Coordinates of C-alpha atoms and ligand atoms in Angstrom, one line a residue:
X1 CA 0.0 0.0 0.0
X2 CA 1.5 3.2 -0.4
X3 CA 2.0 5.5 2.0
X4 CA -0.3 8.5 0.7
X5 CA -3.2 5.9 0.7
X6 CA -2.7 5.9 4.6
X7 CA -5.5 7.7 6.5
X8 CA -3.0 10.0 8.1
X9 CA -3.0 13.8 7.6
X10 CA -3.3 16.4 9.7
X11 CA -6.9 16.2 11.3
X12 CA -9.1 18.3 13.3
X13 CA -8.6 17.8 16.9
X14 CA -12.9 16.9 16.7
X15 CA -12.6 14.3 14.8
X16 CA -9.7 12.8 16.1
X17 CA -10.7 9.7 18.2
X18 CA -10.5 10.3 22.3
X19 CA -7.2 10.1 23.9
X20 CA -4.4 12.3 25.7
X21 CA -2.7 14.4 22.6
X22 CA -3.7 17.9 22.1
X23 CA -2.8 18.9 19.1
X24 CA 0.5 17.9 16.6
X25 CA 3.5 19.6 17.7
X26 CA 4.3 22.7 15.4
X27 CA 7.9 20.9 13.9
X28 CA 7.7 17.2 14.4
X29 CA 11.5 17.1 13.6
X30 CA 12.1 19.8 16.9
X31 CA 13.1 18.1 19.8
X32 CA 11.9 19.8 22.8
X33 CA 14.8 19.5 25.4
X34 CA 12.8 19.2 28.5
X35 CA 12.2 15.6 27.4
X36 CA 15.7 14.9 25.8
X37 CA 19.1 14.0 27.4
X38 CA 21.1 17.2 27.5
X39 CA 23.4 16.5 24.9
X40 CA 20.6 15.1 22.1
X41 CA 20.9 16.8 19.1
X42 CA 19.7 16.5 15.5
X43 CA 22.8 17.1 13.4
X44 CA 22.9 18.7 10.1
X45 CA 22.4 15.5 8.1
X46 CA 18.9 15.3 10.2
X47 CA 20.1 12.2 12.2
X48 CA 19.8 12.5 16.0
X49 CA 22.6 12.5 18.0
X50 CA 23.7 11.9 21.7
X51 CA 27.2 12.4 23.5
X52 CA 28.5 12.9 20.2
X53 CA 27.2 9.8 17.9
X54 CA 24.3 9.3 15.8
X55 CA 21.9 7.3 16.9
X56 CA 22.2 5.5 13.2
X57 CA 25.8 4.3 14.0
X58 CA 25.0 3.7 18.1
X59 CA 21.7 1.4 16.2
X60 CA 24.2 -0.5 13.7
X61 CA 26.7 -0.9 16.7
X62 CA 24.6 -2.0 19.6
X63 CA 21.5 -3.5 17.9
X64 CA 17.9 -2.2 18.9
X65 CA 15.9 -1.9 21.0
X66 CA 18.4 -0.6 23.3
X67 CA 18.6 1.9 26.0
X68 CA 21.0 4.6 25.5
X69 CA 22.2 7.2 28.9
X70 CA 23.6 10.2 28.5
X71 CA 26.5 10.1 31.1
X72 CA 27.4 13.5 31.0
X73 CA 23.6 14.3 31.9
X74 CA 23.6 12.0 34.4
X75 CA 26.7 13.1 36.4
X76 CA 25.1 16.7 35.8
X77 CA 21.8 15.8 37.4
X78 CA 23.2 13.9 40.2
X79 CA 25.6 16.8 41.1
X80 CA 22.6 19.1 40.9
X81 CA 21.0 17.5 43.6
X82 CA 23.8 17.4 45.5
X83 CA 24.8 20.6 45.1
X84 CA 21.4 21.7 45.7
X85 CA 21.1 20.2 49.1
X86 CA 25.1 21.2 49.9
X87 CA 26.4 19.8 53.3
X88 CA 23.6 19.5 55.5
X89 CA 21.7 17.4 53.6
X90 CA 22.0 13.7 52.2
X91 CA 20.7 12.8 48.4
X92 CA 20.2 9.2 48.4
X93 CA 20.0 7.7 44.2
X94 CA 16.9 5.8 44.7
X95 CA 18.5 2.7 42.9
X96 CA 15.3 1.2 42.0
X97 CA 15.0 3.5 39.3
X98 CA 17.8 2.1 37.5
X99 CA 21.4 0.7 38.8
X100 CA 24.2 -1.1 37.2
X101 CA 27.8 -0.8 38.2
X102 CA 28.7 1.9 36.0
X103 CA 25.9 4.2 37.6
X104 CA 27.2 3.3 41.3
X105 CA 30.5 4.5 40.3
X106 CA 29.0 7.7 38.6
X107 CA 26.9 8.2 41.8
X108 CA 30.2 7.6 44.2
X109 CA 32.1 9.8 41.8
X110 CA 29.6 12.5 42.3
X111 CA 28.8 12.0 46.5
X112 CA 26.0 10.9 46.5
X113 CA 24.6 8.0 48.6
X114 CA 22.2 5.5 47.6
X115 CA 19.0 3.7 48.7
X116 CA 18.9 -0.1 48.1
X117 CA 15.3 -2.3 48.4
X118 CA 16.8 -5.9 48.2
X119 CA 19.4 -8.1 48.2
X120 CA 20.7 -7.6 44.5
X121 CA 20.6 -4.1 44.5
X122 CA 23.0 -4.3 47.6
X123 CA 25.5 -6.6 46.0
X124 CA 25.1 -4.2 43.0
X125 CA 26.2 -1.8 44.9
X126 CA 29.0 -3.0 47.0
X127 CA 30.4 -4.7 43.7
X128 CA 30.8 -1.4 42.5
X129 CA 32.1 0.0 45.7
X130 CA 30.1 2.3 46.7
X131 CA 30.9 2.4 50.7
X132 CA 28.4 0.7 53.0
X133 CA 28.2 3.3 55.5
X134 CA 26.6 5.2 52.4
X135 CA 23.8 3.4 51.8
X136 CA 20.2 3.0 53.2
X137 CA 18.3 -0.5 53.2
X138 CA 14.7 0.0 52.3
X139 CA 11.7 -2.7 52.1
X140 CA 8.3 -3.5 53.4
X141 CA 9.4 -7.3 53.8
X142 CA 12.9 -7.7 53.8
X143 CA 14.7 -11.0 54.5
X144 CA 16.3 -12.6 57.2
X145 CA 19.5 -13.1 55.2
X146 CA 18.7 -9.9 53.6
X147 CA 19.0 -8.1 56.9
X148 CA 21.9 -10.1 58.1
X149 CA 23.9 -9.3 55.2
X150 CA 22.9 -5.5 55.6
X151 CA 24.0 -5.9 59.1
X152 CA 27.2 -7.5 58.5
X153 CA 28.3 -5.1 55.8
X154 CA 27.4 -2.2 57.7
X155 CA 24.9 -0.2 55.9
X156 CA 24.7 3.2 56.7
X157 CA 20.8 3.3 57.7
X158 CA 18.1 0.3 58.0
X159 CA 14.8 1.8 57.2
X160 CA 12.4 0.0 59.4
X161 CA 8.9 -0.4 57.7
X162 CA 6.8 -2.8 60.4
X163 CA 6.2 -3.8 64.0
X164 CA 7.6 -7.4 63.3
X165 CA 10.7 -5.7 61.3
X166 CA 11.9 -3.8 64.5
X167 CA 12.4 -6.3 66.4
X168 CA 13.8 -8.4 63.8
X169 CA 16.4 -6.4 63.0
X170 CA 17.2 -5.5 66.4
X171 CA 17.3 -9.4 67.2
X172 CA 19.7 -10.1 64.0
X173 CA 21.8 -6.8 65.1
X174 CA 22.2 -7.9 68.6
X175 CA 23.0 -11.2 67.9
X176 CA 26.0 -9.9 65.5
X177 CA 26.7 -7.9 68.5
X178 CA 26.3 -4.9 66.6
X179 CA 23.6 -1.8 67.0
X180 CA 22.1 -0.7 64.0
X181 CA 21.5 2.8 62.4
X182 CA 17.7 2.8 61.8
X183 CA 15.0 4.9 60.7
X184 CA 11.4 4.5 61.0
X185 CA 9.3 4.9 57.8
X186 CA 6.2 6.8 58.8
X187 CA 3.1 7.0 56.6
X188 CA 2.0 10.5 57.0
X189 CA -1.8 10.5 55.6
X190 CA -0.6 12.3 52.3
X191 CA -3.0 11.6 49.7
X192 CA -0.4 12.2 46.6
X193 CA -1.9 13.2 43.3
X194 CA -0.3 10.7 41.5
X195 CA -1.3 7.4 40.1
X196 CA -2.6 5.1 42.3
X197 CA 0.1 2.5 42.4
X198 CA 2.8 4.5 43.0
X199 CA 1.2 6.7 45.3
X200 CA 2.2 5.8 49.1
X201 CA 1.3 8.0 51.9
X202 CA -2.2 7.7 52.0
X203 CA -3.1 5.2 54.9
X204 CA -4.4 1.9 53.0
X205 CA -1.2 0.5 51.4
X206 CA 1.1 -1.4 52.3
X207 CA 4.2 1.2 53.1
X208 CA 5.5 2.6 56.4
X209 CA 3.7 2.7 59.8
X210 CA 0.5 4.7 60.3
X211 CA 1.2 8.1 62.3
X212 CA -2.4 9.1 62.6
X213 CA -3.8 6.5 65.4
X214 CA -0.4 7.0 67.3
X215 CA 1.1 3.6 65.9
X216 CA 4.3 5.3 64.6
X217 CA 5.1 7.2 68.2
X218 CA 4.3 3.3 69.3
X219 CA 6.9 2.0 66.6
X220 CA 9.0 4.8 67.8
X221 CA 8.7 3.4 71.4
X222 CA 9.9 0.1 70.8
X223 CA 12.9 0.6 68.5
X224 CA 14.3 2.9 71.4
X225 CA 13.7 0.3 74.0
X226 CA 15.8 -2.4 72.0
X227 CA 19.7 -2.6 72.6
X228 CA 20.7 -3.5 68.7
X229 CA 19.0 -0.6 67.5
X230 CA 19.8 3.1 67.4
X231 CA 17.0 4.9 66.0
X232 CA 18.2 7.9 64.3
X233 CA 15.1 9.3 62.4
X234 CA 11.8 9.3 60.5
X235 CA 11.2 8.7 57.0
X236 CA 8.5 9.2 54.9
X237 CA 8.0 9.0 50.9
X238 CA 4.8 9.8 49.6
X239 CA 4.8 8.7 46.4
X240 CA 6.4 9.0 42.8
X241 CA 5.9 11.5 39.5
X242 CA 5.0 14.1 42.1
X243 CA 5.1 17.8 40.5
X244 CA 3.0 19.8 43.7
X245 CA 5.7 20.7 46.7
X246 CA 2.8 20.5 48.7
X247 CA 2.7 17.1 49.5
X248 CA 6.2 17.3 50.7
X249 CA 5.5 20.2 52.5
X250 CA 2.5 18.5 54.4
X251 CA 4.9 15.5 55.1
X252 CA 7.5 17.5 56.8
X253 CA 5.2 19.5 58.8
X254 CA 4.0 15.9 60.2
X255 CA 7.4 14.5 60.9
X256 CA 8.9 17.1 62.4
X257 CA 5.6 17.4 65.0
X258 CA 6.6 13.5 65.6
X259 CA 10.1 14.7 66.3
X260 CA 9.0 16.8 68.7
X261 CA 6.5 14.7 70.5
X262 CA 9.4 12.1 70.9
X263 CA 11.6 14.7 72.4
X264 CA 8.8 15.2 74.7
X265 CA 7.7 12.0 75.7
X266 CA 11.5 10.6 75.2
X267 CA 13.6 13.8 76.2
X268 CA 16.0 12.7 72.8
X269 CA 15.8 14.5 69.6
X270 CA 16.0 12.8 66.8
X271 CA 19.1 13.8 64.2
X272 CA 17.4 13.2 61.0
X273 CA 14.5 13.1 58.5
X274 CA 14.3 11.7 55.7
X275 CA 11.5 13.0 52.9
X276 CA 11.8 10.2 50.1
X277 CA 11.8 10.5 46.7
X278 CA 9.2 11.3 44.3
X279 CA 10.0 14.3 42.0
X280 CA 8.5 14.4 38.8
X281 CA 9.9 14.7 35.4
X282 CA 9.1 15.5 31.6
X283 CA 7.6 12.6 29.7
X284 CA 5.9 15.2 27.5
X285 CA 6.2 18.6 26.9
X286 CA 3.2 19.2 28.9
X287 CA 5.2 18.8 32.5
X288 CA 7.1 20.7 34.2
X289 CA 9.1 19.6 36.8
X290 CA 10.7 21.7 39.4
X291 CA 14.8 22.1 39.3
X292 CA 16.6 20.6 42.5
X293 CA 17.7 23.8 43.8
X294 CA 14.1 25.2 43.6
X295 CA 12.8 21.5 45.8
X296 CA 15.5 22.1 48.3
X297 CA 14.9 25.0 48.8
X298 CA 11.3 24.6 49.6
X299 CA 11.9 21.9 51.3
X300 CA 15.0 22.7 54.0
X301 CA 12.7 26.0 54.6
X302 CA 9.7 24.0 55.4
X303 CA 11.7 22.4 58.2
X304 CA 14.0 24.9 59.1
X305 CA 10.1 26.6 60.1
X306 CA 8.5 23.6 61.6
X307 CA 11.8 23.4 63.4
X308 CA 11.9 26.7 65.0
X309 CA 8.1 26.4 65.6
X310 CA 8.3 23.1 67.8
X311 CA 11.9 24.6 69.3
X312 CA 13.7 22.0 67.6
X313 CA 17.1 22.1 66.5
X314 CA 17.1 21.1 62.6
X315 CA 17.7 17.7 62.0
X316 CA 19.7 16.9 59.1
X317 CA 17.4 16.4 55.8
X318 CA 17.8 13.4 53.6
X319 CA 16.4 12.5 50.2
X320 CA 15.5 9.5 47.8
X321 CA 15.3 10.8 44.0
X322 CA 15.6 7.9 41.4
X323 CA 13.4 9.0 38.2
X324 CA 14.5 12.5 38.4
X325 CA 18.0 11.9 38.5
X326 CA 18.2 8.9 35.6
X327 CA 15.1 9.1 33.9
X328 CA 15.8 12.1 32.1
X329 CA 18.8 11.0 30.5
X330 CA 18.0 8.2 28.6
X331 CA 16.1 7.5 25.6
X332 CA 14.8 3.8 24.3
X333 CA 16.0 3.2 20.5
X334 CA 13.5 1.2 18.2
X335 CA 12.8 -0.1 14.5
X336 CA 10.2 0.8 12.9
X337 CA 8.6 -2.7 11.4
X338 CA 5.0 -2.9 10.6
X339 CA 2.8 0.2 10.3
X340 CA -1.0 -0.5 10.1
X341 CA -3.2 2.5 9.7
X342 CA -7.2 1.5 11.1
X343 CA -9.2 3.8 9.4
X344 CA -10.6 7.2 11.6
X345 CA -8.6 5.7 14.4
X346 CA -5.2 6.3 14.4
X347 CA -1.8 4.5 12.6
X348 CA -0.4 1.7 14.9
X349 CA 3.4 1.3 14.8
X350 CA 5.1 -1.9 15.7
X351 CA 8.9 -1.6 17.0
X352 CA 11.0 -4.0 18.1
X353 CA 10.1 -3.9 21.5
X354 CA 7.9 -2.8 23.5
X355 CA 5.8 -4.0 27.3
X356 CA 8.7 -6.2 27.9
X357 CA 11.2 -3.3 27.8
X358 CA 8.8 -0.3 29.2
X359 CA 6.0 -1.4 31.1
X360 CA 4.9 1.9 32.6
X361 CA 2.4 2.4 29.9
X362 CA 0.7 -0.6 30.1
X363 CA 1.0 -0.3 34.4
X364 CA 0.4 3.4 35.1
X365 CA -1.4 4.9 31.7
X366 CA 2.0 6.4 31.3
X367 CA 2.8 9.1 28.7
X368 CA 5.8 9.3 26.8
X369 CA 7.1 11.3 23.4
X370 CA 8.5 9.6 20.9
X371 CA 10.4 11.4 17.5
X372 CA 11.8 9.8 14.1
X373 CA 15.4 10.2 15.0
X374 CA 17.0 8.3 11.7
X375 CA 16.1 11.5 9.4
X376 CA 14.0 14.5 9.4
X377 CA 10.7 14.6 7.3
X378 CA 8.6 17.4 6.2
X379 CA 5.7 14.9 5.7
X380 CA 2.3 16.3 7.3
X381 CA 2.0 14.5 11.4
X382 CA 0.0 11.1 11.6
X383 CA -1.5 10.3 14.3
X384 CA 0.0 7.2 15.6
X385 CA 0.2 4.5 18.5
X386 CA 3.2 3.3 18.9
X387 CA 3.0 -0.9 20.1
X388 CA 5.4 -3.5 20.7
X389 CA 5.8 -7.2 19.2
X390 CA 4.2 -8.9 22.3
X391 CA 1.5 -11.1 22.2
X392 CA -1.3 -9.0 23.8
X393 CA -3.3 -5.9 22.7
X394 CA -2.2 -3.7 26.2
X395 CA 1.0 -3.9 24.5
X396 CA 1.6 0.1 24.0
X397 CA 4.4 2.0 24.3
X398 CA 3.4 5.6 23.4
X399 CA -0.3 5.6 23.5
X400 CA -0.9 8.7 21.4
X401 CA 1.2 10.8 19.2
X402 CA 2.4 12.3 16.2
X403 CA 5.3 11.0 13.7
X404 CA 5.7 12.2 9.6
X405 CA 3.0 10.6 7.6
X406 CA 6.2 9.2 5.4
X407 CA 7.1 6.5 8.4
X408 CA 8.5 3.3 7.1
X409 CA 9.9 0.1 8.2
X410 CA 13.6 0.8 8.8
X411 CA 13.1 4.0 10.7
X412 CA 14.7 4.4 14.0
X413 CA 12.0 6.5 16.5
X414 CA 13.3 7.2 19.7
X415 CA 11.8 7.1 23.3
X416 CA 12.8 9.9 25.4
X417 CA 12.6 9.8 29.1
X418 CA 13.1 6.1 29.7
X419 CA 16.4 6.1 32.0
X420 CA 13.7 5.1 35.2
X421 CA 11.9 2.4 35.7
X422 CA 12.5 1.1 32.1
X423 CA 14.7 -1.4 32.1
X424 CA 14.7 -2.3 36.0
X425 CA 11.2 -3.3 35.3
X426 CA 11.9 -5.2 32.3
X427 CA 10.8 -9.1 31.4
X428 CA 11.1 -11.5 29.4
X429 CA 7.6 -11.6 28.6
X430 CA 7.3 -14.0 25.1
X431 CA 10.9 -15.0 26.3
X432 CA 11.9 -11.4 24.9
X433 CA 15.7 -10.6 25.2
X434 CA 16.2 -7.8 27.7
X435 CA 17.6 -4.7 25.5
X436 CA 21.6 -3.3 26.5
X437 CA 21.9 -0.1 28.4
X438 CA 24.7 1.8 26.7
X439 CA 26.1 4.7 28.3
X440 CA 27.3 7.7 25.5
X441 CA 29.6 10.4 26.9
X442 CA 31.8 12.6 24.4
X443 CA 31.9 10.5 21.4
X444 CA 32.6 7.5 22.9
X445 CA 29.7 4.9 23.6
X446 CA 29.8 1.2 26.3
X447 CA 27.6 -1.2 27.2
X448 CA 27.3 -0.7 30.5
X449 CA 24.3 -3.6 30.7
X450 CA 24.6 -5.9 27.9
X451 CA 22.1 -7.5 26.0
X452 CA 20.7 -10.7 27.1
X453 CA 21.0 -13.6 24.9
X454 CA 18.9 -16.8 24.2
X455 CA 21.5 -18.8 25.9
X456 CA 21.5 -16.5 29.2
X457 CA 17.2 -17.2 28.6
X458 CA 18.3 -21.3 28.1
X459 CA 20.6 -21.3 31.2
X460 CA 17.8 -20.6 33.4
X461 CA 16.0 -23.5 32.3
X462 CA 17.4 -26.0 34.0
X463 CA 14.4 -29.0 33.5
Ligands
LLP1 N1 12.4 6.3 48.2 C1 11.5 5.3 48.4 C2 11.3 4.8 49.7 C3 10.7 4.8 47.3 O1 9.9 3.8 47.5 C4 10.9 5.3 46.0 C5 10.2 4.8 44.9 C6 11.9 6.3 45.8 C7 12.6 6.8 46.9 C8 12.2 6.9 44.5 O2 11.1 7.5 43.9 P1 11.3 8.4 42.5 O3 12.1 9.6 42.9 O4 12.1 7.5 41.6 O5 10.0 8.6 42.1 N2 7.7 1.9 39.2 C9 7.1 3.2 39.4 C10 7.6 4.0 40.5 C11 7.6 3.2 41.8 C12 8.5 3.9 42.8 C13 8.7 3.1 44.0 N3 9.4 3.8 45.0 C14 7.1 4.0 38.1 O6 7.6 3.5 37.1 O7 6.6 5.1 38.1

């Protein structure tokens, strides 16, 4: 069929069928750079580039899909934050996000600390070398050999998330004859305006310990009654993709009036408080996120206040960004293959990928962007939906937008904004090979994750 037969134009936004686009974007070959790694470009030739290299050679070199980060981005966010919160404060990389040894080191590199939620993510870490004492042990049910291990290696912070967890970790702690660094995570009655599953301050989940019916000053209690423990703070996170300070703002304002009924009831003040992760970032060009200095400043004045207010001395802040740090500064690189256009609907594009290598549409009714990266075209925009080659219709990756009514099979398109949550949620649904990460920085490009194989798939199965 040829492509001019497609039902593609430009259309009215009334009779385009119901969904989250507004209208097409003035220039579909512009790439808007709250949404792009820092050093994307599109070169002269049209081709997209990043650290230097076209995506065109990075494609014939590392295969798609793949994941490509933009190192010097990275290392520029992370210092950000941690410039932004200068000495006082602690930015722990919320590793769940996305880690591999390469970003450890990058995070080390830059001082920051990181926050690990199991076993592997430790091991990740201390492979890489990132020093114990600077990282924080998170989980709702952690294991026994989990918390051991923690113990023994001497993590900086345990953050303790239930009744039965207290007293396990003080029981593990004491019998390595050791006391541990702990916080307890506090859910502060936050309702987040985020999507539901990733929103977690609200009461029914299953995160943290209530403070409302006095179960967290309970919590709070305990842990100081038990010798392998040293509680040193409170922590609360109330959720991810989060754009409205005031959520954070309400958060502090409740810890810091726990702080100061356990000084009252306990006579100790409490050195720290931790205020999670949670920032939003650009998946389209309709957000706009906040810049670190902007959040840490709202936030250090928020306590600072409360602080003064409850005639506290400040406790020393902490925080947990993950997707606001790494998801920026990576894109997801796909073929083009089939393109079906469904009459008065919309085109659907199939790439190379797709749920198995970004599940956050599919999950969360995520957004993203996604651009024709291989060339420019002046053809008029299409509205498209761009799915993966997985065997099941929920299988999107972009749910609405616009690419060149000229598309074929062969083009690269490009996801930006896929450095979180991507590929640490990534399966091998339909036994799909999990894409490389490769990290670009100054004309020079690695795998820092490599891509799995069918024999890493057949070494598994073992019956
Ligand atoms: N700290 C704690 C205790 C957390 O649970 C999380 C995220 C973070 C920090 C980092 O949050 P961030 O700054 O990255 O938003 N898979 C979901 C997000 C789940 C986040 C879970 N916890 C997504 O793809 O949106």
């Amino acid at each position: 069929m040829s492509r001019s037969a497609h039902p593609a134009g430009p259309r009215h936004a009334d009779v385009l069928p119901e969904g989250h686009y507004t209208a097409p974007p003035a220039d579909l070959n512009a790439l808007d750079p709250k949404v792009w790694a820092h050093t994307v470009t599109r070169d002269q030739d049209g081709v997209v580039s990043v650290g230097g290299i076209e995506v065109t050679r990075l494609a014939e070199e590392f295969g798609t899909p793949a994941y490509f980060v933009d190192e010097a981005d990275f290392r520029a966010r992370a210092r950000a934050w941690r410039t932004a919160f200068g000495h006082d404060a602690d930015v722990f990389y919320a590793g769940k996000a996305f880690l591999s040894r390469a970003i450890v080191r990058w995070l080390h590199d830059e001082g920051l600390n990181l926050d690990v939620c199991s076993g592997g993510e430790l091991a990740t870490a201390l492979s890489a070398g990132m020093p114990a004492d600077r990282i924080a042990f998170h989980g709702n049910n952690k294991s026994e050999v989990e918390i051991r291990t923690a113990i023994e290696v001497g993590v900086g912070r345990i953050v303790l998330d239930s009744f039965q967890e207290i007293v396990r970790v003080a029981h593990i702690a004491q019998s390595l004859g050791k006391r541990q660094r702990v916080q307890i995570r506090v859910t502060v009655g936050v309702e987040a305006h985020t999507h539901e599953f990733i929103a977690t301050a609200h009461e029914d989940q299953k995160f943290g310990i209530a403070l409302a019916d006095g179960q967290a000053a309970e919590a709070v209690r305990r842990a100081l009654a038990l010798d392998g423990l040293e509680l040193v703070g409170i922590h609360s996170h109330i959720g991810s993709q989060i754009f409205d300070m005031a959520g954070f703002e309400v958060a502090a304002r409740r810890v810091v009036s726990l702080l100061a009924a356990i000084r009252d009831e306990h006579g100790v003040e409490l050195p720290e408080i931790d205020l999670g992760g949670g920032l939003g970032i650009a998946y389209t060009s309709d957000d706009d996120p906040r810049e670190p200095h902007e959040i840490a400043k709202a936030l250090s004045e928020i306590v600072t206040r409360e602080c003064e207010a409850a005639k506290l001395g400040t406790p020393r802040i902490s925080v947990e960004p993950g997707r606001a740090i790494v998801g920026p500064t990576a894109f997801t690189l796909y073929e083009v293959g089939t393109i079906k256009p469904l009459d008065g609907l919309r085109t659907y594009v199939s790439v190379d990928g797709g749920m198995s290598d970004n599940i956050r549409t599919a999950l969360y009714d995520a957004e993203y962007s996604v651009a024709l990266v291989s060339r420019t075209s002046d053809a008029e925009p299409m509205l498209v939906r761009v799915v993966g080659k997985h065997c099941e219709s929920g299988d999107i990756v972009v749910k609405d937008a616009f690419l060149p009514a000229d598309l074929a099979a062969g083009d690269l398109i490009a996801v930006p904004a896929t450095g979180a949550y991507c590929r640490s949620m990534a399966s091998n649904y339909n036994h799909a090979l999990r894409p490389p990460v490769v990290a670009v920085n100054d004309g020079e490009a690695r795998v820092i994750v490599r891509r799995e194989t069918e024999e890493d798939l057949l070494r598994l199965d073992v019956g």
